[in-house]
Short mmCIF file of C-alpha atoms in Angstrom, two decimals:
data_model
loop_
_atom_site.label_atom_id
_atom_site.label_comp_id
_atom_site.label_asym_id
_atom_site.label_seq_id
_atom_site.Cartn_x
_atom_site.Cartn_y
_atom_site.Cartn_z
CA UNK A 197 -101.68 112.76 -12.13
CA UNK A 198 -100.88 113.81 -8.86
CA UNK A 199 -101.51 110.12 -7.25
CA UNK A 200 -100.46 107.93 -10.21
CA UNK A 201 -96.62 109.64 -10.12
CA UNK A 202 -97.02 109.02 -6.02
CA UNK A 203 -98.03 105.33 -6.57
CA UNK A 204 -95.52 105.12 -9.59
CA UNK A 205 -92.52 106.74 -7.73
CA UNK A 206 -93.50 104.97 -4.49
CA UNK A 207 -93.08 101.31 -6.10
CA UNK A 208 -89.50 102.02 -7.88
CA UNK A 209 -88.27 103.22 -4.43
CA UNK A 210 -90.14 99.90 -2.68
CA UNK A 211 -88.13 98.03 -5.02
CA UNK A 212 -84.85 99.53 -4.36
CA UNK A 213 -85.45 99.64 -0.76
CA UNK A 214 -86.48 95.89 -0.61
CA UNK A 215 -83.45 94.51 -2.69
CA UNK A 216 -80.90 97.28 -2.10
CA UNK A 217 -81.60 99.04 1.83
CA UNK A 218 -81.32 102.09 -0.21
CA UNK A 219 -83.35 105.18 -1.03
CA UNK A 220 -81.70 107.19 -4.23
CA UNK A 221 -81.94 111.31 -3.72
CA UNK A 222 -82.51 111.95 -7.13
CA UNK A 223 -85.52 109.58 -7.13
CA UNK A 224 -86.65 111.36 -3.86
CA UNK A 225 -86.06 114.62 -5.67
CA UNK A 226 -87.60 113.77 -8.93
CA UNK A 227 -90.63 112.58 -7.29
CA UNK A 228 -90.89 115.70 -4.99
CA UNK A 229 -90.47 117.67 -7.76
CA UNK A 230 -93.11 116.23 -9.87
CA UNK A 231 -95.81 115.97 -6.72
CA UNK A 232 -95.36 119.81 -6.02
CA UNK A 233 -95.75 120.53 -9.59
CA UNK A 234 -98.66 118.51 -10.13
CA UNK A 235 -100.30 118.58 -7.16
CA UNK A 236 -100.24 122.53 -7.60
CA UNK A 237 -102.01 122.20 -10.90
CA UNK A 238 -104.51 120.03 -10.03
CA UNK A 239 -105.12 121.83 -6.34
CA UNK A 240 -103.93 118.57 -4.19
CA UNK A 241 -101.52 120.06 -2.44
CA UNK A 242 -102.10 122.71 -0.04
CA UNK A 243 -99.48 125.02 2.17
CA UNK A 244 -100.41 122.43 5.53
CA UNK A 245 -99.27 119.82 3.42
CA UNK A 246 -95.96 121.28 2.70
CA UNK A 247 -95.57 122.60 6.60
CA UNK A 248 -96.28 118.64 7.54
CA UNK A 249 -93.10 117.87 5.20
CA UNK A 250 -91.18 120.33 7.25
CA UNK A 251 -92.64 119.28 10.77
CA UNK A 252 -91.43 115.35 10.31
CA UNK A 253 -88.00 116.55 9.02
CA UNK A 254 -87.69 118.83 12.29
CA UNK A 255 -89.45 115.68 14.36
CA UNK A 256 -86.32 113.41 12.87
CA UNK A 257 -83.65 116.06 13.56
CA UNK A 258 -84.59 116.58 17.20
CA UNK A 259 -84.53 112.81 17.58
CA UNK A 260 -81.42 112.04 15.76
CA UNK A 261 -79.86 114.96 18.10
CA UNK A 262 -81.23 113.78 21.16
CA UNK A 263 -80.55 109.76 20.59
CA UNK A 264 -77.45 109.23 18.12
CA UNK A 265 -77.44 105.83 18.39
CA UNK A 266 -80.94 104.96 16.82
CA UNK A 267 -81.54 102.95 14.06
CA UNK A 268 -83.33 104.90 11.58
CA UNK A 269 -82.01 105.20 7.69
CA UNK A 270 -82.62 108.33 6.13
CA UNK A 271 -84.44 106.99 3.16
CA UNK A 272 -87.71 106.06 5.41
CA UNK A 273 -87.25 110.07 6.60
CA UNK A 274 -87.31 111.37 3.06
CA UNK A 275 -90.01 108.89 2.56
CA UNK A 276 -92.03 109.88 5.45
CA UNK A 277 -92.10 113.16 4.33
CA UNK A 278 -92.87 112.79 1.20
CA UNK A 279 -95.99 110.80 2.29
CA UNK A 280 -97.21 113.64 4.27
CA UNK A 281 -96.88 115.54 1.38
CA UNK A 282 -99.15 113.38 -0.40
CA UNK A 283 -101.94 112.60 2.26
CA UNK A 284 -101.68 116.24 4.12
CA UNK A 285 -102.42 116.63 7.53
CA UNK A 286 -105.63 114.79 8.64
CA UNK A 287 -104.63 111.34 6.85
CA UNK A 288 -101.28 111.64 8.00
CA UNK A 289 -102.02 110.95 11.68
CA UNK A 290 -103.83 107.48 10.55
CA UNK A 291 -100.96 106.59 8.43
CA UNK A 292 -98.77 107.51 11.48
CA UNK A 293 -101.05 105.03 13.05
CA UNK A 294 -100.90 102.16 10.83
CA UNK A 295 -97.42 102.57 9.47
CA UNK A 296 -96.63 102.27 13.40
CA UNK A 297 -98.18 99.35 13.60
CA UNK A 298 -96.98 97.60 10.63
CA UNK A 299 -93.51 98.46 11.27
CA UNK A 300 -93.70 96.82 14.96
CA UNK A 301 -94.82 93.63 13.36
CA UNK A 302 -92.40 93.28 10.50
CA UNK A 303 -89.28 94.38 12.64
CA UNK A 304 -90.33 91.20 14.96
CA UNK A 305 -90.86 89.11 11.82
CA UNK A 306 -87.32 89.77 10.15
CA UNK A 307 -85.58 89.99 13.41
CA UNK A 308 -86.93 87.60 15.44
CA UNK A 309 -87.67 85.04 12.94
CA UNK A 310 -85.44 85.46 9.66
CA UNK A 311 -82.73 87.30 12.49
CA UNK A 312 -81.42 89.75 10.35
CA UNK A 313 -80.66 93.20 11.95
CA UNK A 314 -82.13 95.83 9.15
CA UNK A 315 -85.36 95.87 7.17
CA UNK A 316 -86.64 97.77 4.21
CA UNK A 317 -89.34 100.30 5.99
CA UNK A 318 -90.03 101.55 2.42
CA UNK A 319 -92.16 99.25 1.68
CA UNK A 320 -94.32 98.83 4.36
CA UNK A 321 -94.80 102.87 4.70
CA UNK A 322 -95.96 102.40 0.70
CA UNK A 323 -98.19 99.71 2.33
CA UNK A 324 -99.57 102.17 4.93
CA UNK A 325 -100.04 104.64 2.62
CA UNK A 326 -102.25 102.48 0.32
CA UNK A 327 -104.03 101.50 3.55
CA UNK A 328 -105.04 104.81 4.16
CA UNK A 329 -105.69 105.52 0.91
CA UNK A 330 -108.78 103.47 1.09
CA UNK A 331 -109.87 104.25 4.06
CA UNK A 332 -110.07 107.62 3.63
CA UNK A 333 -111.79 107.01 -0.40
CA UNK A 334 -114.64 105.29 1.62
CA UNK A 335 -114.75 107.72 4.07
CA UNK A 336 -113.15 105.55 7.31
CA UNK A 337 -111.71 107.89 9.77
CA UNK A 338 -111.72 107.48 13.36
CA UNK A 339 -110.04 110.72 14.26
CA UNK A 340 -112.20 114.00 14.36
CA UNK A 341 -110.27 117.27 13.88
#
């Protein structure tokens, strides 16, 4: 239950990113809400998981504080943390890994080529996340902790 409502949740807020640049709190809440819950219950979540959430809102904060000129929405920073809710600590640095990569190539491919200045990151974190997903369900990790 646990990964269907993060898939589930995950899509609606694609969608809404995609057509609408925006991330809706009491999706974001609802969602959190229902992953804590859950992921109690079923023993997916565990207290590293929820120190991770707190970690990449901190990360964000310092970075908005030090550079408040940078481009970052706050939907992909509620989304980010909600991710490493989901994966916990171990996935979360591959996901760091390919949503950075991802990211670099669709911020060329809408600004360079369809030149528009912002770009649903929603989506291509939900993308990342799937990524990892299988990696990690066939047992492909390349970091060692």
């Amino acid at each position: 239950m646990f990964t269907i409502i993060f898939y589930i949740f995950s899509l609606l807020l694609s969608y809404t990113d995609y057509r609408k640049f925006l991330v809706p709190n009491d999706i974001v809440i609802a969602m959190s809400v229902m992953m804590i819950v859950f992921g109690f219950l079923n023993s997916n979540i565990y207290m590293s998981s929820i120190i991770l959430c707190f970690i990449v809102l901190l990360f964000f904060i310092v970075l908005l504080l030090i550079n408040r000129h940078i481009i970052l929405g706050g939907g992909d920073i509620k989304y980010m943390m909600i991710v490493a809710l989901y994966l916990g600590v171990e996935p979360f640095a591959l996901f760091l890994v390919v949503t950075g990569l991802l990211q670099t190539i669709t911020l060329l491919f809408i600004q360079k080529i369809k030149k528009r200045k912002i770009a649903p990151m929603v989506p291509v974190m939900f993308l990342s996340a799937i990524i990892v997903d299988v990696l990690t369900l066939f047992k492909f990790y390349p970091f060692k902790f």
